Amino acid sequence: MSTIYDGIILGAGHNGMILQAYLGKIGMKVLAIERKAVTGGGLSTLEDPRHPGFLHNTHAFFQRAITAMPWYADLELDRHGARYIEPELNVALLTRDGGLLGWWTDIDRTAQSFEQFSRKDAETLRRWHHEFVPIVRDILAPEAKAPPLPPDERRRLLERSSAGRRLLEVSALSPLEFVQQEFEHPTVRAGLLFFNGLREVDLRVRGFGHHIAALLASPAKAQMSRGGTAALAHALEAAVRESGGEFRTSTELKRIVVEGGRAVGVETAEGAFIRAKHLVVSSLNPHQTFLDLLDDALVPTDIRDRVKGFQYNLLAPLFALHLNLSEPPRYTASASYPALNQAFMVIMGLDHSDQFGDIVRHHENGTIPGTVMWGACPTLFDPSQAPTGQHTGFMWEKLPYRLKGKDWSDVREEHGRAMLALWRKHAPNLTDAVLDSFTRTPTDTERSLPNMREGDLLVGAFTNGQIGFHRPFPGAGSYRTHIPSLYLCGSSSHPGGNITGLPGYNAAQVILADVGIITDWFPPLISDHLAAIS
Ligand SMILES: Cc1cc2nc3c(=O)[nH]c(=O)nc-3n(C[C@H](O)[C@H](O)[C@H](O)COP(=O)(O)OP(=O)(O)OC[C@H]3O[C@@H](n4cnc5c(N)ncnc54)[C@H](O)[C@@H]3O)c2cc1C
């Protein structure tokens, strides 16, 4: 007889696996169904088939503060083999004229770097850092780790404290207005807007003015997973298996089965019916969950319209250039800034905040802007990712998913060469050090992970109508759907994409509450927490 599971999760990316492990901890037997041959989704490390030993992280390489995430400790991922590295010169922006703007794990060193561009900007940085540390600690970080509140209730609670009122005031600006109002130097402005862009928030949209202040104050710095990003997937998979969870990989889904108004299982493309006693949870995007996998009759017209209106990020798609190297990039600017030899994320091609307008226009037109790129040499910090003495490197660039009049396959090699040419300008040794290379385009992303529709690696735009309580859309923002026992847990839900694990963690809080299980794993209700801030 086939197993009847307590729950089934659609997609075994990190959000799905985090939820699966929590459900396993309360004794539920949960199966994850995954279309790829391996688990992990965006936690992907591939070995170069032409050159064994060279490992390439094709998706999520820079992971913010993973070791400080509550699920990292709860699921004992250290014990399951995860290891993280957090380089001190966390980000280095190299300017065309050989300058370096650096973000260090230590705010004082970051301020010293800002000072080389503008003393006033360095003071402004310190001021915002000081003011926003408690706002991030007491409001923004707890909000990300909790099911979101309805906007009116959130506002009412925030208005009760001075920190909350300040947050609302700063949020009313757009990121661009914030930067233009507060900072003066074009390179400093460009660097700050770049970080805002990594979160894909449209820098012109009001309601997100607090983002950059929060980034300045956040203790969450970029980390990398030893052994490659897939090592986190392996640790999560081990935690799931230890809790009794199972995986069915290389399995395509046909539909979510609903009986008596409840989600009771799934049918696979091969025609197998797998039953779930209590719940089905989708980590996929709203188009897949509501339009592809549910029969039309099960989705009321108003919900269907909201799903159809769900927007993906125009600016999120990435083009990647990956290199096998005989030695690490040696940047000319390291003569003046020796620490650059140990910089983690390196940004090139960005000098002025005006470039952002140009990048947006190119995305809207389906054309290729002047290259602004960022990446790393992972083997500087983790030699296990290449054969002894050799290295890997990669650069990413935001480029349109759809090219006007062209196909990505026609231009990928040429564009990879253009990126390498820019990299060589800053690191001339790359002329001889490249042993092999390959590129990945925005369409490759969607082909590999179809939940990243249109190459949107954050699985849904951050716009005012699609955040917090309304992510992915009004009526499904609490990880619950209109069908009892059908839940959501992926990046289309609050707080959104990237490797945070928080959509999965928050969905676990909602589901445990719905099945009536009380644990001390999760923080107090966010409404109580906000109400207690004086
Ligand atoms: C090029 C690139 C670079 C990135 N860089 C970073 C970075 O540096 N830092 C960072 O934090 N994030 C980065 N990201 C984003 C990050 O990878 C995603 O936001 C994250 O993986 C989303 O996690 P998830 O668990 O919600 O979804 P996913 O990781 O996408 O997992 C979803 C899973 O569902 C599976 N699936 C999809 N459709 C089906 C189906 N029909 N049936 C069954 N299974 C299905 C997928 O195969 C996948 O395993 C990057 C992404 C890309 C593409």
Coordinates of C-alpha atoms and ligand atoms in Angstrom, one line a residue:
M1 CA 0.0 0.0 0.0
S2 CA 1.3 3.4 -0.8
T3 CA 2.2 5.8 2.1
I4 CA -0.3 8.4 3.1
Y5 CA 1.6 11.5 4.2
D6 CA 0.5 14.1 6.7
G7 CA 1.6 16.8 4.4
I8 CA 3.0 17.3 0.9
I9 CA 5.2 20.2 -0.1
L10 CA 5.5 21.3 -3.7
G11 CA 9.2 22.1 -4.5
A12 CA 12.2 21.3 -2.4
G13 CA 14.0 24.6 -2.4
H14 CA 15.2 26.0 0.9
N15 CA 11.9 27.5 1.9
G16 CA 10.1 24.2 1.3
M17 CA 12.7 22.2 3.2
I18 CA 12.7 24.6 6.2
L19 CA 9.0 24.2 6.5
Q20 CA 9.3 20.4 6.0
A21 CA 11.8 20.1 8.8
Y22 CA 9.6 22.1 11.3
L23 CA 6.6 19.9 10.4
G24 CA 8.8 16.8 10.9
K25 CA 9.8 18.1 14.3
I26 CA 6.2 18.0 15.5
G27 CA 5.9 14.4 14.2
M28 CA 4.3 15.0 10.9
K29 CA 5.4 12.7 8.0
V30 CA 5.9 15.1 5.1
L31 CA 6.9 14.4 1.5
A32 CA 8.5 17.1 -0.8
I33 CA 7.9 16.7 -4.5
E34 CA 10.7 18.2 -6.6
R35 CA 10.9 18.3 -10.4
K36 CA 14.7 18.4 -10.5
A37 CA 16.9 15.5 -9.7
V38 CA 18.4 17.3 -6.7
T39 CA 16.9 19.3 -3.8
G40 CA 17.9 22.9 -3.0
G41 CA 16.4 25.0 -5.8
G42 CA 18.5 28.2 -5.8
L43 CA 21.0 26.5 -3.5
S44 CA 22.8 25.1 -6.5
T45 CA 26.5 24.1 -7.0
L46 CA 27.6 22.5 -10.2
E47 CA 30.9 20.8 -11.0
D48 CA 32.3 21.8 -14.4
P49 CA 31.9 18.6 -16.5
R50 CA 34.8 19.5 -18.7
H51 CA 37.1 20.3 -15.7
P52 CA 36.3 18.1 -12.7
G53 CA 37.0 19.8 -9.3
F54 CA 35.9 23.3 -10.4
L55 CA 32.6 24.1 -8.6
H56 CA 30.3 26.9 -9.7
N57 CA 27.4 28.4 -7.7
T58 CA 24.9 29.1 -10.4
H59 CA 22.3 30.9 -8.2
A60 CA 22.4 32.1 -4.6
F61 CA 26.0 32.7 -3.7
F62 CA 25.9 35.8 -1.4
Q63 CA 23.7 34.8 1.5
R64 CA 22.9 37.4 4.1
A65 CA 23.4 36.5 7.8
I66 CA 22.3 32.9 7.4
T67 CA 24.0 31.8 10.6
A68 CA 21.9 34.3 12.5
M69 CA 18.6 33.0 11.2
P70 CA 16.3 31.4 13.8
W71 CA 15.8 28.2 11.6
Y72 CA 19.6 27.8 11.3
A73 CA 19.8 27.2 15.0
D74 CA 16.4 25.4 15.4
L75 CA 17.2 22.9 12.7
E76 CA 20.8 22.4 14.0
L77 CA 22.3 23.0 10.6
D78 CA 25.8 23.2 12.0
R79 CA 25.4 19.7 13.3
H80 CA 24.2 18.7 9.8
G81 CA 27.3 20.0 8.2
A82 CA 26.6 23.6 7.2
R83 CA 29.6 26.0 7.6
Y84 CA 29.7 29.7 6.7
I85 CA 32.4 32.3 6.0
E86 CA 31.8 36.1 6.4
P87 CA 34.7 38.0 4.9
E88 CA 35.5 41.4 6.6
L89 CA 35.7 43.5 3.4
N90 CA 32.2 42.4 2.6
V91 CA 31.7 44.6 -0.5
A92 CA 34.1 46.6 -2.6
L93 CA 32.9 49.0 -5.3
L94 CA 35.8 49.7 -7.8
T95 CA 35.5 53.0 -9.6
R96 CA 36.7 53.7 -13.1
D97 CA 39.5 55.9 -11.8
G98 CA 40.9 53.3 -9.4
G99 CA 39.1 54.2 -6.3
L100 CA 37.4 51.8 -3.8
L101 CA 34.3 52.3 -1.8
G102 CA 34.2 49.5 0.8
W103 CA 31.5 48.0 3.1
W104 CA 33.1 46.3 6.0
T105 CA 31.6 44.1 8.6
D106 CA 32.7 46.8 11.0
I107 CA 30.8 50.1 10.5
D108 CA 33.7 52.3 11.6
R109 CA 35.8 50.9 8.7
T110 CA 32.9 51.5 6.3
A111 CA 32.6 55.1 7.5
Q112 CA 36.4 55.5 7.0
S113 CA 36.0 54.3 3.4
F114 CA 33.0 56.7 2.8
E115 CA 35.2 59.5 4.2
Q116 CA 37.6 59.1 1.2
F117 CA 34.7 60.2 -1.0
S118 CA 32.9 62.6 1.3
R119 CA 33.4 63.5 4.9
K120 CA 29.8 64.7 5.1
D121 CA 28.5 61.3 3.7
A122 CA 30.6 59.4 6.3
E123 CA 28.9 61.4 9.0
T124 CA 25.5 60.9 7.5
L125 CA 26.2 57.1 7.4
R126 CA 27.1 57.1 11.1
R127 CA 24.0 59.1 11.9
W128 CA 21.6 56.8 10.0
H129 CA 23.4 53.7 11.3
H130 CA 23.0 54.9 14.9
E131 CA 19.3 55.9 14.4
F132 CA 18.3 52.7 12.5
V133 CA 20.1 50.0 14.6
P134 CA 17.2 49.9 17.1
I135 CA 14.6 50.2 14.3
V136 CA 16.1 47.2 12.5
R137 CA 16.5 45.3 15.7
D138 CA 13.1 46.0 17.3
I139 CA 10.8 46.4 14.2
L140 CA 12.1 45.4 10.8
A141 CA 14.0 42.2 11.7
P142 CA 11.1 40.8 13.9
E143 CA 8.6 41.7 11.2
A144 CA 10.5 39.7 8.6
K145 CA 10.4 36.7 10.9
A146 CA 6.6 36.7 11.5
P147 CA 3.4 36.4 9.5
P148 CA 2.6 39.9 8.4
L149 CA 0.0 42.1 9.9
P150 CA -2.8 43.9 8.0
P151 CA -1.5 47.3 6.9
D152 CA -3.9 49.3 9.1
E153 CA -3.1 47.4 12.2
R154 CA 0.6 47.6 11.5
R155 CA 0.4 51.4 11.1
R156 CA -1.6 51.8 14.2
L157 CA 0.9 49.8 16.2
L158 CA 3.9 51.6 14.7
E159 CA 2.4 55.0 15.5
R160 CA 2.5 54.2 19.2
S161 CA 6.3 54.3 19.4
S162 CA 8.8 57.0 18.4
A163 CA 10.8 54.4 16.5
G164 CA 7.7 53.2 14.7
R165 CA 6.8 56.8 13.8
R166 CA 10.3 57.5 12.5
L167 CA 10.1 54.3 10.4
L168 CA 6.8 55.4 8.8
E169 CA 8.2 58.8 8.1
V170 CA 11.3 57.6 6.3
S171 CA 9.3 54.9 4.5
A172 CA 7.2 57.6 2.9
L173 CA 10.1 58.5 0.7
S174 CA 11.4 56.5 -2.4
P175 CA 14.9 55.0 -2.1
L176 CA 16.0 57.6 -4.7
E177 CA 14.6 60.5 -2.7
F178 CA 16.2 59.2 0.4
V179 CA 19.6 58.9 -1.2
Q180 CA 19.4 62.3 -3.0
Q181 CA 18.2 64.0 0.2
E182 CA 20.8 62.5 2.5
F183 CA 24.0 61.8 0.6
E184 CA 26.0 64.0 -1.8
H185 CA 28.8 62.1 -3.5
P186 CA 27.7 60.4 -6.8
T187 CA 29.7 57.2 -6.1
V188 CA 28.3 56.9 -2.6
R189 CA 24.8 57.5 -3.9
A190 CA 25.4 54.9 -6.7
G191 CA 26.7 52.3 -4.2
L192 CA 23.7 52.8 -1.9
L193 CA 21.2 52.5 -4.7
F194 CA 23.0 49.4 -5.9
F195 CA 22.2 47.6 -2.7
N196 CA 18.7 48.8 -2.8
G197 CA 18.6 47.3 -6.3
L198 CA 19.8 43.9 -5.1
R199 CA 16.5 43.7 -3.2
E200 CA 14.8 44.7 -6.5
V201 CA 12.9 47.5 -5.0
D202 CA 12.1 50.1 -7.7
L203 CA 14.2 53.0 -6.5
R204 CA 11.5 55.5 -7.7
V205 CA 8.6 54.0 -5.7
R206 CA 7.5 55.7 -2.5
G207 CA 7.0 53.5 0.5
F208 CA 10.5 52.0 0.5
G209 CA 12.6 55.0 1.6
H210 CA 13.6 53.1 4.8
H211 CA 15.3 50.3 2.8
I212 CA 18.7 51.9 2.5
A213 CA 18.8 53.2 6.1
A214 CA 17.9 49.6 7.2
L215 CA 20.7 48.2 5.1
L216 CA 23.2 50.7 6.6
A217 CA 22.1 49.6 10.1
S218 CA 21.6 45.9 9.6
P219 CA 24.1 43.5 11.2
A220 CA 23.2 41.0 8.4
K221 CA 26.3 40.9 6.2
A222 CA 26.9 38.7 3.1
Q223 CA 28.2 35.2 3.9
M224 CA 29.1 32.2 1.8
S225 CA 28.6 28.5 2.3
R226 CA 31.8 26.4 2.6
G227 CA 31.8 23.7 -0.1
G228 CA 29.4 25.7 -2.3
T229 CA 25.8 26.9 -1.8
A230 CA 24.5 23.4 -2.3
A231 CA 26.1 22.5 1.1
L232 CA 23.2 24.4 2.8
A233 CA 20.7 22.3 0.8
H234 CA 22.6 19.1 1.9
A235 CA 22.3 20.2 5.6
L236 CA 18.6 21.0 5.2
E237 CA 18.0 17.7 3.5
A238 CA 19.7 15.9 6.4
A239 CA 17.6 17.8 8.9
V240 CA 14.4 16.8 7.0
R241 CA 15.4 13.2 6.7
E242 CA 16.3 13.0 10.4
S243 CA 12.8 14.3 11.2
G244 CA 11.3 11.5 9.1
G245 CA 10.7 13.6 5.9
E246 CA 11.0 12.1 2.5
F247 CA 11.7 13.5 -1.0
R248 CA 10.4 12.5 -4.4
T249 CA 12.8 14.1 -7.0
S250 CA 12.6 14.1 -10.8
T251 CA 8.8 14.3 -10.4
E252 CA 6.6 16.6 -12.4
L253 CA 3.3 17.6 -10.9
K254 CA 0.0 17.5 -12.8
R255 CA -2.5 18.9 -10.3
I256 CA -3.4 19.6 -6.7
V257 CA -6.3 17.3 -5.8
V258 CA -9.2 18.9 -3.9
E259 CA -12.0 16.8 -2.4
G260 CA -14.9 18.2 -0.3
G261 CA -13.4 21.6 -0.6
R262 CA -10.0 20.6 1.0
A263 CA -6.6 19.9 -0.6
V264 CA -6.0 16.2 -0.1
G265 CA -3.0 15.4 -2.2
V266 CA -1.4 15.7 -5.6
E267 CA -1.4 13.9 -8.9
T268 CA 1.9 13.6 -10.6
A269 CA 2.5 13.8 -14.4
E270 CA 2.9 10.0 -14.4
G271 CA -0.6 9.7 -13.0
A272 CA 0.2 8.7 -9.5
F273 CA -2.1 10.1 -6.7
I274 CA -0.3 10.9 -3.5
R275 CA -2.6 11.5 -0.5
A276 CA -2.0 14.1 2.2
K277 CA -4.0 13.8 5.4
H278 CA -3.6 17.3 6.7
L279 CA -2.1 19.7 4.2
V280 CA -0.6 20.6 0.8
V281 CA 1.9 23.5 0.8
S282 CA 3.2 25.1 -2.4
S283 CA 6.6 26.8 -2.6
L284 CA 5.9 27.6 -6.2
N285 CA 4.8 30.9 -7.7
P286 CA 1.1 32.0 -7.9
H287 CA 0.8 31.2 -11.6
Q288 CA 1.9 27.6 -11.0
T289 CA -0.1 27.1 -7.8
F290 CA -3.4 28.7 -8.7
L291 CA -3.5 28.5 -12.5
D292 CA -1.4 25.5 -13.6
L293 CA -2.1 23.1 -10.7
L294 CA -5.6 23.8 -9.6
D295 CA -8.6 23.0 -11.8
D296 CA -10.3 26.2 -13.2
A297 CA -13.5 25.5 -11.3
L298 CA -11.6 25.6 -8.0
V299 CA -10.3 29.1 -8.4
P300 CA -12.9 31.9 -8.2
T301 CA -12.7 34.6 -10.9
D302 CA -11.5 37.3 -8.5
I303 CA -8.6 35.2 -7.3
R304 CA -7.7 34.2 -10.8
D305 CA -7.6 37.9 -11.7
R306 CA -5.3 38.7 -8.8
V307 CA -3.0 35.9 -9.8
K308 CA -2.9 37.1 -13.4
G309 CA -2.1 40.5 -12.1
F310 CA 0.9 39.3 -10.0
Q311 CA 4.0 41.0 -11.2
Y312 CA 7.5 39.7 -11.6
N313 CA 10.6 41.9 -11.2
L314 CA 11.6 43.6 -14.5
L315 CA 15.1 44.2 -13.1
A316 CA 15.8 41.0 -11.3
P317 CA 17.0 38.7 -14.2
L318 CA 20.7 38.0 -14.1
F319 CA 23.3 37.2 -16.8
A320 CA 26.3 35.3 -15.4
L321 CA 29.8 34.8 -16.5
H322 CA 31.6 31.9 -14.7
L323 CA 35.4 31.3 -15.0
N324 CA 37.9 28.6 -14.1
L325 CA 41.1 30.4 -13.2
S326 CA 44.8 29.5 -12.7
E327 CA 45.1 32.3 -10.2
P328 CA 42.7 34.8 -8.5
P329 CA 41.9 38.2 -10.1
R330 CA 44.7 40.6 -9.1
Y331 CA 43.1 44.1 -9.1
T332 CA 45.3 47.1 -10.1
A333 CA 43.6 49.1 -7.3
S334 CA 45.0 46.7 -4.7
A335 CA 48.3 48.6 -5.0
S336 CA 46.5 51.4 -3.2
Y337 CA 44.1 49.2 -1.3
P338 CA 45.8 45.9 -0.3
A339 CA 42.7 44.7 1.5
L340 CA 41.0 44.4 -2.0
N341 CA 42.9 41.1 -2.4
Q342 CA 40.6 39.7 0.2
A343 CA 37.4 41.5 -0.9
F344 CA 34.2 39.3 -1.0
M345 CA 31.7 41.0 -3.4
V346 CA 33.4 43.2 -6.0
I347 CA 31.3 45.7 -8.0
M348 CA 32.6 47.1 -11.3
G349 CA 31.2 49.6 -13.9
L350 CA 29.3 51.7 -11.4
D351 CA 30.3 55.3 -10.9
H352 CA 27.2 57.4 -10.9
S353 CA 23.7 57.1 -9.6
D354 CA 22.4 58.3 -13.0
Q355 CA 23.3 54.9 -14.4
F356 CA 20.3 53.4 -12.7
G357 CA 17.8 55.4 -14.8
D358 CA 19.7 54.1 -17.9
I359 CA 19.5 50.5 -16.7
V360 CA 15.8 50.7 -16.1
R361 CA 15.2 52.2 -19.6
H362 CA 17.2 49.4 -21.2
H363 CA 15.2 46.8 -19.4
E364 CA 12.0 48.4 -20.5
N365 CA 13.2 48.5 -24.1
G366 CA 14.8 45.0 -24.1
T367 CA 18.2 46.3 -24.9
I368 CA 21.6 45.9 -23.1
P369 CA 22.9 48.7 -20.9
G370 CA 26.5 49.7 -20.2
T371 CA 27.8 46.9 -17.9
V372 CA 27.5 47.2 -14.2
M373 CA 28.5 43.8 -12.7
W374 CA 29.3 42.2 -9.4
G375 CA 30.7 38.9 -8.3
A376 CA 33.4 37.1 -6.4
C377 CA 36.3 34.7 -6.4
P378 CA 34.9 32.1 -4.0
T379 CA 38.1 30.1 -3.8
L380 CA 39.9 33.0 -2.1
F381 CA 37.9 32.0 1.0
D382 CA 37.1 28.3 0.3
P383 CA 39.9 26.5 -1.7
S384 CA 37.7 23.4 -1.7
Q385 CA 35.8 24.8 -4.7
A386 CA 38.6 24.3 -7.2
P387 CA 41.5 21.9 -7.7
T388 CA 44.5 22.7 -5.5
G389 CA 46.1 26.0 -6.3
Q390 CA 43.4 26.9 -8.9
H391 CA 40.4 29.2 -8.6
T392 CA 36.9 30.0 -9.7
G393 CA 35.3 33.4 -10.3
F394 CA 32.0 34.8 -11.5
M395 CA 30.3 38.1 -12.3
W396 CA 26.6 38.8 -12.5
E397 CA 24.8 41.6 -14.4
K398 CA 21.2 42.7 -14.4
L399 CA 20.0 42.2 -18.0
P400 CA 16.5 42.0 -19.6
Y401 CA 14.7 38.7 -19.8
R402 CA 13.4 39.5 -23.2
L403 CA 15.8 41.1 -25.8
K404 CA 14.3 43.1 -28.5
G405 CA 14.7 41.4 -31.9
K406 CA 17.2 38.9 -30.5
D407 CA 17.5 35.7 -28.7
W408 CA 19.8 35.2 -25.8
S409 CA 21.5 32.3 -27.5
D410 CA 22.7 34.7 -30.3
V411 CA 24.4 37.2 -28.0
R412 CA 25.4 35.2 -24.9
E413 CA 29.0 34.5 -25.9
E414 CA 29.6 38.1 -27.2
H415 CA 28.2 39.5 -24.0
G416 CA 30.3 37.2 -21.8
R417 CA 33.4 38.5 -23.6
A418 CA 32.3 42.1 -23.0
M419 CA 32.0 41.3 -19.3
L420 CA 35.4 39.7 -19.2
A421 CA 36.9 42.7 -21.0
L422 CA 35.6 45.0 -18.2
W423 CA 36.9 42.6 -15.5
R424 CA 40.4 42.6 -17.2
K425 CA 40.5 46.4 -17.1
H426 CA 40.4 46.2 -13.3
A427 CA 42.4 42.9 -13.1
P428 CA 44.8 42.6 -16.0
N429 CA 46.1 39.2 -15.0
L430 CA 42.7 37.7 -16.2
T431 CA 44.1 38.0 -19.7
D432 CA 46.2 34.8 -19.1
A433 CA 44.5 33.3 -16.0
V434 CA 41.3 32.1 -17.6
L435 CA 41.3 28.3 -18.2
D436 CA 37.6 27.9 -19.2
S437 CA 34.4 29.9 -19.0
F438 CA 30.6 29.6 -19.4
T439 CA 27.6 31.9 -19.3
R440 CA 24.1 31.7 -18.0
T441 CA 21.3 33.9 -19.3
P442 CA 18.0 35.0 -17.7
T443 CA 16.2 32.4 -19.8
D444 CA 18.5 29.7 -18.4
T445 CA 17.3 30.7 -15.0
E446 CA 13.6 30.2 -15.8
R447 CA 14.3 26.9 -17.6
S448 CA 16.2 25.6 -14.6
L449 CA 13.7 26.9 -12.0
P450 CA 10.3 27.6 -13.6
N451 CA 9.0 29.2 -10.4
M452 CA 11.5 32.1 -11.3
R453 CA 9.1 33.1 -14.0
E454 CA 10.6 35.6 -16.5
G455 CA 14.0 35.0 -14.8
D456 CA 12.7 36.8 -11.6
L457 CA 15.0 35.2 -9.0
L458 CA 12.9 36.9 -6.2
V459 CA 9.7 35.3 -7.5
G460 CA 7.6 38.4 -7.5
A461 CA 8.1 42.2 -7.6
F462 CA 8.3 44.3 -4.4
T463 CA 5.7 46.8 -5.1
N464 CA 3.2 48.4 -2.7
G465 CA 0.5 46.0 -3.7
Q466 CA 2.6 42.9 -3.3
I467 CA 4.4 43.2 0.0
G468 CA 3.7 42.2 3.6
F469 CA 0.1 41.2 4.2
H470 CA -0.6 41.4 0.5
R471 CA 2.2 39.2 -0.8
P472 CA 1.5 37.5 -3.2
F473 CA -1.9 39.1 -3.4
P474 CA -4.7 40.2 -1.1
G475 CA -6.4 37.2 0.4
A476 CA -3.3 34.9 0.3
G477 CA -0.9 37.0 2.3
S478 CA -1.0 34.9 5.5
Y479 CA 0.4 31.7 3.8
R480 CA -3.2 30.5 3.7
T481 CA -5.2 30.3 0.5
H482 CA -8.9 30.2 -0.3
I483 CA -8.8 26.4 -0.1
P484 CA -8.6 25.1 3.5
S485 CA -5.4 23.0 4.0
L486 CA -3.7 24.5 0.9
Y487 CA -0.9 26.8 2.0
L488 CA 2.0 28.8 0.5
C489 CA 5.6 28.9 1.7
G490 CA 7.8 30.2 -1.1
S491 CA 9.4 33.5 -2.1
S492 CA 6.2 34.9 -3.5
S493 CA 5.1 35.2 0.1
H494 CA 6.3 37.6 2.8
P495 CA 9.1 38.6 3.2
G496 CA 10.0 37.6 -0.4
G497 CA 12.9 36.0 -2.3
N498 CA 16.6 35.4 -1.7
I499 CA 18.0 32.9 0.7
T500 CA 16.3 34.0 4.0
G501 CA 14.2 30.9 4.6
L502 CA 11.7 33.3 6.2
P503 CA 8.7 32.5 4.0
G504 CA 9.1 28.8 5.0
Y505 CA 9.7 29.8 8.7
N506 CA 6.7 32.0 8.8
A507 CA 4.5 29.5 7.1
A508 CA 5.5 27.0 9.8
Q509 CA 4.2 29.4 12.4
V510 CA 0.9 29.7 10.7
I511 CA 0.5 26.0 10.0
L512 CA 1.4 25.0 13.6
A513 CA -1.1 27.5 14.9
D514 CA -3.8 26.1 12.5
V515 CA -3.2 22.5 13.6
G516 CA -3.2 23.5 17.2
I517 CA 0.4 22.7 18.1
I518 CA 2.0 25.0 20.6
T519 CA 5.9 25.1 20.8
D520 CA 8.4 27.6 22.2
W521 CA 10.3 27.7 18.9
F522 CA 8.8 30.8 17.5
P523 CA 8.9 34.5 18.6
P524 CA 5.9 36.1 20.3
L525 CA 3.1 37.4 18.1
I526 CA 4.3 40.3 16.1
S527 CA 1.3 42.4 17.2
D528 CA 2.3 41.9 20.9
H529 CA 5.9 42.6 20.1
L530 CA 5.2 45.9 18.3
A531 CA 2.7 46.9 21.0
A532 CA 5.4 46.5 23.7
I533 CA 7.8 48.9 22.0
S534 CA 7.8 52.2 24.0
Ligands
LIG1 C1 21.5 33.8 -11.0 C2 20.9 33.9 -9.6 C3 21.7 34.4 -8.6 C4 21.1 34.5 -7.3 N1 21.9 35.1 -6.3 C5 21.4 35.1 -5.0 C6 22.3 35.5 -4.0 O1 23.5 35.8 -4.2 N2 21.8 35.6 -2.7 C7 20.5 35.2 -2.5 O2 20.1 35.2 -1.3 N3 19.7 34.8 -3.5 C8 20.1 34.7 -4.7 N4 19.3 34.3 -5.7 C9 17.9 34.1 -5.4 C10 17.6 32.8 -4.7 O3 18.2 31.7 -5.4 C11 16.0 32.6 -4.7 O4 15.4 33.8 -4.3 C12 15.7 31.4 -3.7 O5 16.3 30.3 -4.2 C13 14.2 31.2 -3.6 O6 14.0 30.2 -2.7 P1 12.7 29.3 -2.7 O7 12.9 28.2 -1.8 O8 11.5 30.2 -2.5 O9 12.6 28.8 -4.2 P2 13.6 27.9 -5.1 O10 14.9 27.9 -4.5 O11 13.5 28.3 -6.5 O12 13.0 26.4 -4.9 C14 11.8 26.1 -5.5 C15 11.9 24.6 -5.9 O13 10.7 24.2 -6.6 C16 11.0 23.4 -7.7 N5 9.9 23.5 -8.6 C17 9.6 24.5 -9.5 N6 8.6 24.2 -10.2 C18 8.2 22.9 -9.8 C19 7.1 22.1 -10.2 N7 6.2 22.4 -11.1 N8 7.0 20.9 -9.6 C20 7.9 20.5 -8.6 N9 8.9 21.3 -8.2 C21 9.0 22.5 -8.8 C22 12.3 24.0 -8.2 O14 13.0 23.0 -9.0 C23 13.0 24.3 -6.9 O15 13.8 23.3 -6.4 C24 19.8 34.1 -7.0 C25 19.1 33.5 -8.0 C26 19.6 33.4 -9.3 C27 18.8 32.8 -10.4

